[in-house]
PDB file of N, CA and C in Angstrom:
ATOM      1  N   LEU A   1       0.818  -1.197   0.000  1.00 85.00           N
ATOM      2  CA  LEU A   1       0.000   0.000   0.000  1.00 85.00           C
ATOM      3  C   LEU A   1       0.856   1.253   0.000  1.00 85.00           C
ATOM      4  N   GLU A   2       1.794   1.317   0.920  1.00 84.00           N
ATOM      5  CA  GLU A   2       2.642   2.502   1.012  1.00 84.00           C
ATOM      6  C   GLU A   2       3.479   2.691  -0.249  1.00 84.00           C
ATOM      7  N   GLY A   3       3.831   1.598  -0.904  1.00 85.00           N
ATOM      8  CA  GLY A   3       4.645   1.665  -2.106  1.00 85.00           C
ATOM      9  C   GLY A   3       3.856   2.009  -3.360  1.00 85.00           C
ATOM     10  N   GLY A   4       2.542   2.007  -3.266  1.00 84.00           N
ATOM     11  CA  GLY A   4       1.707   2.373  -4.387  1.00 84.00           C
ATOM     12  C   GLY A   4       1.387   1.254  -5.360  1.00 84.00           C
ATOM     13  N   PHE A   5       1.658   0.020  -4.998  1.00 88.00           N
ATOM     14  CA  PHE A   5       1.397  -1.095  -5.894  1.00 88.00           C
ATOM     15  C   PHE A   5      -0.016  -1.646  -5.755  1.00 88.00           C
ATOM     16  N   ALA A   6      -0.734  -1.194  -4.745  1.00 89.00           N
ATOM     17  CA  ALA A   6      -2.138  -1.555  -4.561  1.00 89.00           C
ATOM     18  C   ALA A   6      -2.887  -0.288  -4.172  1.00 89.00           C
ATOM     19  N   VAL A   7      -4.136  -0.202  -4.612  1.00 88.00           N
ATOM     20  CA  VAL A   7      -4.928   0.988  -4.342  1.00 88.00           C
ATOM     21  C   VAL A   7      -5.580   0.914  -2.970  1.00 88.00           C
ATOM     22  N   ARG A   8      -5.959  -0.279  -2.546  1.00 91.00           N
ATOM     23  CA  ARG A   8      -6.610  -0.458  -1.240  1.00 91.00           C
ATOM     24  C   ARG A   8      -6.229  -1.818  -0.661  1.00 91.00           C
ATOM     25  N   PRO A   9      -6.402  -1.996   0.641  1.00 93.00           N
ATOM     26  CA  PRO A   9      -6.033  -3.267   1.278  1.00 93.00           C
ATOM     27  C   PRO A   9      -6.721  -4.476   0.648  1.00 93.00           C
ATOM     28  N   ALA A  10      -7.962  -4.324   0.231  1.00 94.00           N
ATOM     29  CA  ALA A  10      -8.689  -5.455  -0.362  1.00 94.00           C
ATOM     30  C   ALA A  10      -8.020  -5.956  -1.632  1.00 94.00           C
ATOM     31  N   ASP A  11      -7.331  -5.080  -2.356  1.00 94.00           N
ATOM     32  CA  ASP A  11      -6.609  -5.509  -3.563  1.00 94.00           C
ATOM     33  C   ASP A  11      -5.529  -6.530  -3.212  1.00 94.00           C
ATOM     34  N   ILE A  12      -4.848  -6.297  -2.124  1.00 95.00           N
ATOM     35  CA  ILE A  12      -3.799  -7.220  -1.663  1.00 95.00           C
ATOM     36  C   ILE A  12      -4.430  -8.549  -1.264  1.00 95.00           C
ATOM     37  N   ASP A  13      -5.568  -8.477  -0.567  1.00 96.00           N
ATOM     38  CA  ASP A  13      -6.264  -9.695  -0.168  1.00 96.00           C
ATOM     39  C   ASP A  13      -6.656 -10.534  -1.382  1.00 96.00           C
ATOM     40  N   VAL A  14      -7.210  -9.897  -2.398  1.00 96.00           N
ATOM     41  CA  VAL A  14      -7.645 -10.611  -3.603  1.00 96.00           C
ATOM     42  C   VAL A  14      -6.464 -11.312  -4.274  1.00 96.00           C
ATOM     43  N   VAL A  15      -5.357 -10.610  -4.410  1.00 96.00           N
ATOM     44  CA  VAL A  15      -4.180 -11.191  -5.072  1.00 96.00           C
ATOM     45  C   VAL A  15      -3.643 -12.380  -4.281  1.00 96.00           C
ATOM     46  N   LEU A  16      -3.533 -12.233  -2.975  1.00 96.00           N
ATOM     47  CA  LEU A  16      -2.968 -13.334  -2.194  1.00 96.00           C
ATOM     48  C   LEU A  16      -3.914 -14.523  -2.081  1.00 96.00           C
ATOM     49  N   VAL A  17      -5.210 -14.279  -1.992  1.00 97.00           N
ATOM     50  CA  VAL A  17      -6.174 -15.384  -1.911  1.00 97.00           C
ATOM     51  C   VAL A  17      -6.259 -16.127  -3.244  1.00 97.00           C
ATOM     52  N   HIS A  18      -6.392 -15.385  -4.335  1.00 96.00           N
ATOM     53  CA  HIS A  18      -6.613 -16.038  -5.629  1.00 96.00           C
ATOM     54  C   HIS A  18      -5.324 -16.351  -6.386  1.00 96.00           C
ATOM     55  N   GLY A  19      -4.266 -15.608  -6.137  1.00 95.00           N
ATOM     56  CA  GLY A  19      -3.033 -15.836  -6.882  1.00 95.00           C
ATOM     57  C   GLY A  19      -1.985 -16.638  -6.132  1.00 95.00           C
ATOM     58  N   TYR A  20      -2.030 -16.588  -4.806  1.00 95.00           N
ATOM     59  CA  TYR A  20      -0.984 -17.249  -4.016  1.00 95.00           C
ATOM     60  C   TYR A  20      -1.547 -18.281  -3.038  1.00 95.00           C
ATOM     61  N   ASN A  21      -2.825 -18.592  -3.191  1.00 94.00           N
ATOM     62  CA  ASN A  21      -3.464 -19.635  -2.393  1.00 94.00           C
ATOM     63  C   ASN A  21      -3.461 -19.351  -0.887  1.00 94.00           C
ATOM     64  N   PHE A  22      -3.506 -18.064  -0.509  1.00 95.00           N
ATOM     65  CA  PHE A  22      -3.672 -17.721   0.905  1.00 95.00           C
ATOM     66  C   PHE A  22      -5.040 -18.259   1.318  1.00 95.00           C
ATOM     67  N   PRO A  23      -5.177 -18.815   2.512  1.00 95.00           N
ATOM     68  CA  PRO A  23      -6.454 -19.427   2.910  1.00 95.00           C
ATOM     69  C   PRO A  23      -7.650 -18.480   2.722  1.00 95.00           C
ATOM     70  N   ARG A  24      -8.552 -18.872   1.861  1.00 94.00           N
ATOM     71  CA  ARG A  24      -9.716 -18.054   1.516  1.00 94.00           C
ATOM     72  C   ARG A  24     -10.583 -17.750   2.738  1.00 94.00           C
ATOM     73  N   VAL A  25     -10.653 -18.692   3.652  1.00 94.00           N
ATOM     74  CA  VAL A  25     -11.498 -18.521   4.836  1.00 94.00           C
ATOM     75  C   VAL A  25     -11.066 -17.318   5.684  1.00 94.00           C
ATOM     76  N   SER A  26      -9.803 -16.927   5.578  1.00 93.00           N
ATOM     77  CA  SER A  26      -9.289 -15.801   6.367  1.00 93.00           C
ATOM     78  C   SER A  26      -9.647 -14.456   5.748  1.00 93.00           C
ATOM     79  N   GLY A  27     -10.029 -14.461   4.467  1.00 94.00           N
ATOM     80  CA  GLY A  27     -10.357 -13.219   3.784  1.00 94.00           C
ATOM     81  C   GLY A  27      -9.147 -12.504   3.214  1.00 94.00           C
ATOM     82  N   GLY A  28      -7.973 -13.024   3.435  1.00 96.00           N
ATOM     83  CA  GLY A  28      -6.739 -12.387   2.968  1.00 96.00           C
ATOM     84  C   GLY A  28      -5.948 -11.824   4.140  1.00 96.00           C
ATOM     85  N   PRO A  29      -4.675 -11.535   3.928  1.00 95.00           N
ATOM     86  CA  PRO A  29      -3.819 -11.112   5.036  1.00 95.00           C
ATOM     87  C   PRO A  29      -4.200  -9.750   5.642  1.00 95.00           C
ATOM     88  N   MET A  30      -4.676  -8.832   4.831  1.00 95.00           N
ATOM     89  CA  MET A  30      -5.058  -7.518   5.362  1.00 95.00           C
ATOM     90  C   MET A  30      -6.324  -7.635   6.210  1.00 95.00           C
ATOM     91  N   HIS A  31      -7.287  -8.394   5.703  1.00 95.00           N
ATOM     92  CA  HIS A  31      -8.521  -8.628   6.463  1.00 95.00           C
ATOM     93  C   HIS A  31      -8.224  -9.407   7.745  1.00 95.00           C
ATOM     94  N   LEU A  32      -7.368 -10.391   7.635  1.00 96.00           N
ATOM     95  CA  LEU A  32      -7.002 -11.193   8.802  1.00 96.00           C
ATOM     96  C   LEU A  32      -6.333 -10.334   9.874  1.00 96.00           C
ATOM     97  N   ALA A  33      -5.449  -9.436   9.456  1.00 96.00           N
ATOM     98  CA  ALA A  33      -4.790  -8.549  10.421  1.00 96.00           C
ATOM     99  C   ALA A  33      -5.812  -7.675  11.143  1.00 96.00           C
ATOM    100  N   ASP A  34      -6.792  -7.155  10.408  1.00 95.00           N
ATOM    101  CA  ASP A  34      -7.844  -6.362  11.036  1.00 95.00           C
ATOM    102  C   ASP A  34      -8.690  -7.205  11.982  1.00 95.00           C
ATOM    103  N   THR A  35      -8.938  -8.464  11.602  1.00 95.00           N
ATOM    104  CA  THR A  35      -9.740  -9.363  12.432  1.00 95.00           C
ATOM    105  C   THR A  35      -9.006  -9.719  13.725  1.00 95.00           C
ATOM    106  N   ILE A  36      -7.730 -10.038  13.619  1.00 95.00           N
ATOM    107  CA  ILE A  36      -6.918 -10.363  14.797  1.00 95.00           C
ATOM    108  C   ILE A  36      -6.794  -9.135  15.688  1.00 95.00           C
ATOM    109  N   GLY A  37      -6.645  -7.996  15.043  1.00 96.00           N
ATOM    110  CA  GLY A  37      -6.442  -6.735  15.760  1.00 96.00           C
ATOM    111  C   GLY A  37      -5.053  -6.208  15.440  1.00 96.00           C
ATOM    112  N   LEU A  38      -5.007  -5.007  14.909  1.00 97.00           N
ATOM    113  CA  LEU A  38      -3.718  -4.438  14.511  1.00 97.00           C
ATOM    114  C   LEU A  38      -2.763  -4.271  15.690  1.00 97.00           C
ATOM    115  N   PRO A  39      -3.249  -3.929  16.896  1.00 98.00           N
ATOM    116  CA  PRO A  39      -2.308  -3.860  18.026  1.00 98.00           C
ATOM    117  C   PRO A  39      -1.611  -5.196  18.301  1.00 98.00           C
ATOM    118  N   ALA A  40      -2.349  -6.295  18.159  1.00 98.00           N
ATOM    119  CA  ALA A  40      -1.750  -7.621  18.373  1.00 98.00           C
ATOM    120  C   ALA A  40      -0.727  -7.940  17.289  1.00 98.00           C
ATOM    121  N   VAL A  41      -1.042  -7.575  16.050  1.00 97.00           N
ATOM    122  CA  VAL A  41      -0.107  -7.807  14.939  1.00 97.00           C
ATOM    123  C   VAL A  41       1.158  -6.985  15.158  1.00 97.00           C
ATOM    124  N   LEU A  42       0.992  -5.728  15.543  1.00 98.00           N
ATOM    125  CA  LEU A  42       2.142  -4.855  15.805  1.00 98.00           C
ATOM    126  C   LEU A  42       3.005  -5.411  16.933  1.00 98.00           C
ATOM    127  N   LYS A  43       2.379  -5.848  17.997  1.00 98.00           N
ATOM    128  CA  LYS A  43       3.121  -6.404  19.131  1.00 98.00           C
ATOM    129  C   LYS A  43       3.922  -7.638  18.717  1.00 98.00           C
ATOM    130  N   SER A  44       3.315  -8.506  17.917  1.00 97.00           N
ATOM    131  CA  SER A  44       4.019  -9.706  17.440  1.00 97.00           C
ATOM    132  C   SER A  44       5.212  -9.333  16.575  1.00 97.00           C
ATOM    133  N   LEU A  45       5.008  -8.415  15.650  1.00 96.00           N
ATOM    134  CA  LEU A  45       6.106  -8.001  14.776  1.00 96.00           C
ATOM    135  C   LEU A  45       7.236  -7.352  15.563  1.00 96.00           C
ATOM    136  N   GLN A  46       6.889  -6.549  16.545  1.00 96.00           N
ATOM    137  CA  GLN A  46       7.923  -5.921  17.377  1.00 96.00           C
ATOM    138  C   GLN A  46       8.715  -6.976  18.135  1.00 96.00           C
ATOM    139  N   GLY A  47       8.024  -8.010  18.625  1.00 96.00           N
ATOM    140  CA  GLY A  47       8.707  -9.102  19.314  1.00 96.00           C
ATOM    141  C   GLY A  47       9.649  -9.860  18.391  1.00 96.00           C
ATOM    142  N   TYR A  48       9.166 -10.181  17.190  1.00 96.00           N
ATOM    143  CA  TYR A  48      10.014 -10.873  16.213  1.00 96.00           C
ATOM    144  C   TYR A  48      11.195 -10.003  15.810  1.00 96.00           C
ATOM    145  N   SER A  49      10.947  -8.715  15.657  1.00 95.00           N
ATOM    146  CA  SER A  49      11.997  -7.781  15.270  1.00 95.00           C
ATOM    147  C   SER A  49      13.091  -7.702  16.336  1.00 95.00           C
ATOM    148  N   GLU A  50      12.684  -7.714  17.596  1.00 95.00           N
ATOM    149  CA  GLU A  50      13.661  -7.681  18.695  1.00 95.00           C
ATOM    150  C   GLU A  50      14.502  -8.949  18.729  1.00 95.00           C
ATOM    151  N   LYS A  51      13.900 -10.090  18.387  1.00 95.00           N
ATOM    152  CA  LYS A  51      14.620 -11.361  18.383  1.00 95.00           C
ATOM    153  C   LYS A  51      15.531 -11.514  17.161  1.00 95.00           C
ATOM    154  N   ASN A  52      15.273 -10.704  16.142  1.00 94.00           N
ATOM    155  CA  ASN A  52      16.061 -10.752  14.901  1.00 94.00           C
ATOM    156  C   ASN A  52      16.509  -9.340  14.529  1.00 94.00           C
ATOM    157  N   PRO A  53      17.361  -8.739  15.342  1.00 90.00           N
ATOM    158  CA  PRO A  53      17.703  -7.326  15.152  1.00 90.00           C
ATOM    159  C   PRO A  53      18.403  -7.001  13.828  1.00 90.00           C
ATOM    160  N   GLY A  54      19.047  -7.944  13.215  1.00 87.00           N
ATOM    161  CA  GLY A  54      19.749  -7.674  11.967  1.00 87.00           C
ATOM    162  C   GLY A  54      18.865  -7.768  10.737  1.00 87.00           C
ATOM    163  N   SER A  55      17.604  -8.136  10.923  1.00 90.00           N
ATOM    164  CA  SER A  55      16.710  -8.351   9.789  1.00 90.00           C
ATOM    165  C   SER A  55      15.616  -7.288   9.744  1.00 90.00           C
ATOM    166  N   ALA A  56      15.404  -6.720   8.577  1.00 91.00           N
ATOM    167  CA  ALA A  56      14.323  -5.745   8.394  1.00 91.00           C
ATOM    168  C   ALA A  56      13.010  -6.456   8.061  1.00 91.00           C
ATOM    169  N   TYR A  57      13.052  -7.773   7.908  1.00 93.00           N
ATOM    170  CA  TYR A  57      11.880  -8.547   7.506  1.00 93.00           C
ATOM    171  C   TYR A  57      10.704  -8.354   8.460  1.00 93.00           C
ATOM    172  N   PHE A  58      10.978  -8.311   9.765  1.00 93.00           N
ATOM    173  CA  PHE A  58       9.902  -8.223  10.746  1.00 93.00           C
ATOM    174  C   PHE A  58       9.633  -6.792  11.218  1.00 93.00           C
ATOM    175  N   LYS A  59      10.337  -5.832  10.656  1.00 93.00           N
ATOM    176  CA  LYS A  59      10.150  -4.448  11.087  1.00 93.00           C
ATOM    177  C   LYS A  59       8.741  -3.994  10.703  1.00 93.00           C
ATOM    178  N   PRO A  60       7.949  -3.541  11.672  1.00 94.00           N
ATOM    179  CA  PRO A  60       6.585  -3.086  11.360  1.00 94.00           C
ATOM    180  C   PRO A  60       6.608  -1.879  10.421  1.00 94.00           C
ATOM    181  N   SER A  61       5.672  -1.846   9.510  1.00 93.00           N
ATOM    182  CA  SER A  61       5.581  -0.713   8.585  1.00 93.00           C
ATOM    183  C   SER A  61       5.052   0.515   9.328  1.00 93.00           C
ATOM    184  N   GLN A  62       5.372   1.665   8.798  1.00 93.00           N
ATOM    185  CA  GLN A  62       4.872   2.899   9.397  1.00 93.00           C
ATOM    186  C   GLN A  62       3.349   2.963   9.302  1.00 93.00           C
ATOM    187  N   LEU A  63       2.789   2.398   8.248  1.00 93.00           N
ATOM    188  CA  LEU A  63       1.335   2.369   8.087  1.00 93.00           C
ATOM    189  C   LEU A  63       0.681   1.595   9.228  1.00 93.00           C
ATOM    190  N   LEU A  64       1.254   0.459   9.597  1.00 95.00           N
ATOM    191  CA  LEU A  64       0.721  -0.323  10.713  1.00 95.00           C
ATOM    192  C   LEU A  64       0.813   0.470  12.008  1.00 95.00           C
ATOM    193  N   VAL A  65       1.943   1.080  12.247  1.00 96.00           N
ATOM    194  CA  VAL A  65       2.129   1.889  13.462  1.00 96.00           C
ATOM    195  C   VAL A  65       1.104   3.023  13.497  1.00 96.00           C
ATOM    196  N   ASP A  66       0.906   3.688  12.363  1.00 95.00           N
ATOM    197  CA  ASP A  66      -0.047   4.803  12.290  1.00 95.00           C
ATOM    198  C   ASP A  66      -1.486   4.341  12.524  1.00 95.00           C
ATOM    199  N   CYS A  67      -1.855   3.184  11.979  1.00 95.00           N
ATOM    200  CA  CYS A  67      -3.202   2.646  12.189  1.00 95.00           C
ATOM    201  C   CYS A  67      -3.451   2.345  13.661  1.00 95.00           C
ATOM    202  N   VAL A  68      -2.454   1.766  14.312  1.00 97.00           N
ATOM    203  CA  VAL A  68      -2.592   1.439  15.733  1.00 97.00           C
ATOM    204  C   VAL A  68      -2.718   2.724  16.549  1.00 97.00           C
ATOM    205  N   LYS A  69      -1.892   3.724  16.228  1.00 97.00           N
ATOM    206  CA  LYS A  69      -1.979   5.014  16.934  1.00 97.00           C
ATOM    207  C   LYS A  69      -3.345   5.659  16.752  1.00 97.00           C
ATOM    208  N   ALA A  70      -3.904   5.541  15.552  1.00 95.00           N
ATOM    209  CA  ALA A  70      -5.209   6.139  15.250  1.00 95.00           C
ATOM    210  C   ALA A  70      -6.370   5.272  15.741  1.00 95.00           C
ATOM    211  N   ASP A  71      -6.055   4.056  16.181  1.00 95.00           N
ATOM    212  CA  ASP A  71      -7.059   3.100  16.653  1.00 95.00           C
ATOM    213  C   ASP A  71      -8.137   2.865  15.586  1.00 95.00           C
ATOM    214  N   GLN A  72      -7.671   2.598  14.366  1.00 94.00           N
ATOM    215  CA  GLN A  72      -8.576   2.362  13.243  1.00 94.00           C
ATOM    216  C   GLN A  72      -8.152   1.107  12.489  1.00 94.00           C
ATOM    217  N   PRO A  73      -9.130   0.383  11.947  1.00 93.00           N
ATOM    218  CA  PRO A  73      -8.792  -0.743  11.068  1.00 93.00           C
ATOM    219  C   PRO A  73      -8.063  -0.231   9.830  1.00 93.00           C
ATOM    220  N   LEU A  74      -7.283  -1.078   9.227  1.00 92.00           N
ATOM    221  CA  LEU A  74      -6.463  -0.706   8.082  1.00 92.00           C
ATOM    222  C   LEU A  74      -7.276  -0.104   6.940  1.00 92.00           C
ATOM    223  N   ALA A  75      -8.357  -0.771   6.546  1.00 89.00           N
ATOM    224  CA  ALA A  75      -9.152  -0.292   5.404  1.00 89.00           C
ATOM    225  C   ALA A  75      -9.735   1.093   5.680  1.00 89.00           C
ATOM    226  N   GLU A  76     -10.203   1.310   6.886  1.00 91.00           N
ATOM    227  CA  GLU A  76     -10.781   2.612   7.252  1.00 91.00           C
ATOM    228  C   GLU A  76      -9.711   3.701   7.266  1.00 91.00           C
ATOM    229  N   PHE A  77      -8.575   3.400   7.855  1.00 91.00           N
ATOM    230  CA  PHE A  77      -7.480   4.364   7.918  1.00 91.00           C
ATOM    231  C   PHE A  77      -6.991   4.710   6.524  1.00 91.00           C
ATOM    232  N   TRP A  78      -6.816   3.685   5.686  1.00 87.00           N
ATOM    233  CA  TRP A  78      -6.299   3.891   4.335  1.00 87.00           C
ATOM    234  C   TRP A  78      -7.280   4.693   3.491  1.00 87.00           C
ATOM    235  N   ALA A  79      -8.577   4.436   3.643  1.00 86.00           N
ATOM    236  CA  ALA A  79      -9.591   5.155   2.857  1.00 86.00           C
ATOM    237  C   ALA A  79      -9.537   6.652   3.147  1.00 86.00           C
ATOM    238  N   LYS A  80      -9.267   7.021   4.379  1.00 85.00           N
ATOM    239  CA  LYS A  80      -9.173   8.441   4.737  1.00 85.00           C
ATOM    240  C   LYS A  80      -7.883   9.059   4.211  1.00 85.00           C
ATOM    241  N   LYS A  81      -6.833   8.275   4.144  1.00 77.00           N
ATOM    242  CA  LYS A  81      -5.523   8.764   3.737  1.00 77.00           C
ATOM    243  C   LYS A  81      -5.333   8.753   2.221  1.00 77.00           C
ATOM    244  N   GLN A  82      -6.081   7.889   1.549  1.00 69.00           N
ATOM    245  CA  GLN A  82      -5.846   7.588   0.137  1.00 69.00           C
ATOM    246  C   GLN A  82      -6.028   8.793  -0.777  1.00 69.00           C
ATOM    247  N   GLN A  83      -5.140   8.867  -1.738  1.00 58.00           N
ATOM    248  CA  GLN A  83      -5.218   9.839  -2.819  1.00 58.00           C
ATOM    249  C   GLN A  83      -6.148   9.267  -3.894  1.00 58.00           C
ATOM    250  N   PRO A  84      -6.453  10.021  -4.930  1.00 58.00           N
ATOM    251  CA  PRO A  84      -7.252   9.459  -6.020  1.00 58.00           C
ATOM    252  C   PRO A  84      -6.628   8.157  -6.530  1.00 58.00           C
ATOM    253  N   ALA A  85      -7.464   7.216  -6.895  1.00 56.00           N
ATOM    254  CA  ALA A  85      -7.015   5.878  -7.277  1.00 56.00           C
ATOM    255  C   ALA A  85      -6.004   5.912  -8.417  1.00 56.00           C
ATOM    256  N   SER A  86      -4.834   5.375  -8.135  1.00 58.00           N
ATOM    257  CA  SER A  86      -3.816   5.147  -9.162  1.00 58.00           C
ATOM    258  C   SER A  86      -2.854   4.114  -8.612  1.00 58.00           C
ATOM    259  N   SER A  87      -2.309   3.350  -9.494  1.00 57.00           N
ATOM    260  CA  SER A  87      -1.397   2.278  -9.109  1.00 57.00           C
ATOM    261  C   SER A  87      -0.129   2.376  -9.947  1.00 57.00           C
ATOM    262  N   LYS A  88       0.968   1.841  -9.409  1.00 60.00           N
ATOM    263  CA  LYS A  88       2.231   1.832 -10.148  1.00 60.00           C
ATOM    264  C   LYS A  88       2.323   0.653 -11.099  1.00 60.00           C
ATOM    265  N   LEU A  89       1.299  -0.175 -11.115  1.00 62.00           N
ATOM    266  CA  LEU A  89       1.329  -1.344 -12.011  1.00 62.00           C
ATOM    267  C   LEU A  89       0.976  -0.959 -13.419  1.00 62.00           C
TER     268      LEU A  89
END
């Protein structure tokens, strides 16, 4: 999302569910993160990041941090922040 390769979180969900066989029952990774709760996802990533300090793989994105600070689900936060629809694809 932050990189501009998807217009909204649901786009990422569709690609991963239908293109990469992400479990359909979860609704996709963005929906799943909102369902689990973004604070819980952030806490897990911070824990993994602390255990693997040399790796940027588990570093939480600024978008996730901002959503947690705003206490909003990803789709709602992104819809308010989003510019007119355009993608880098």
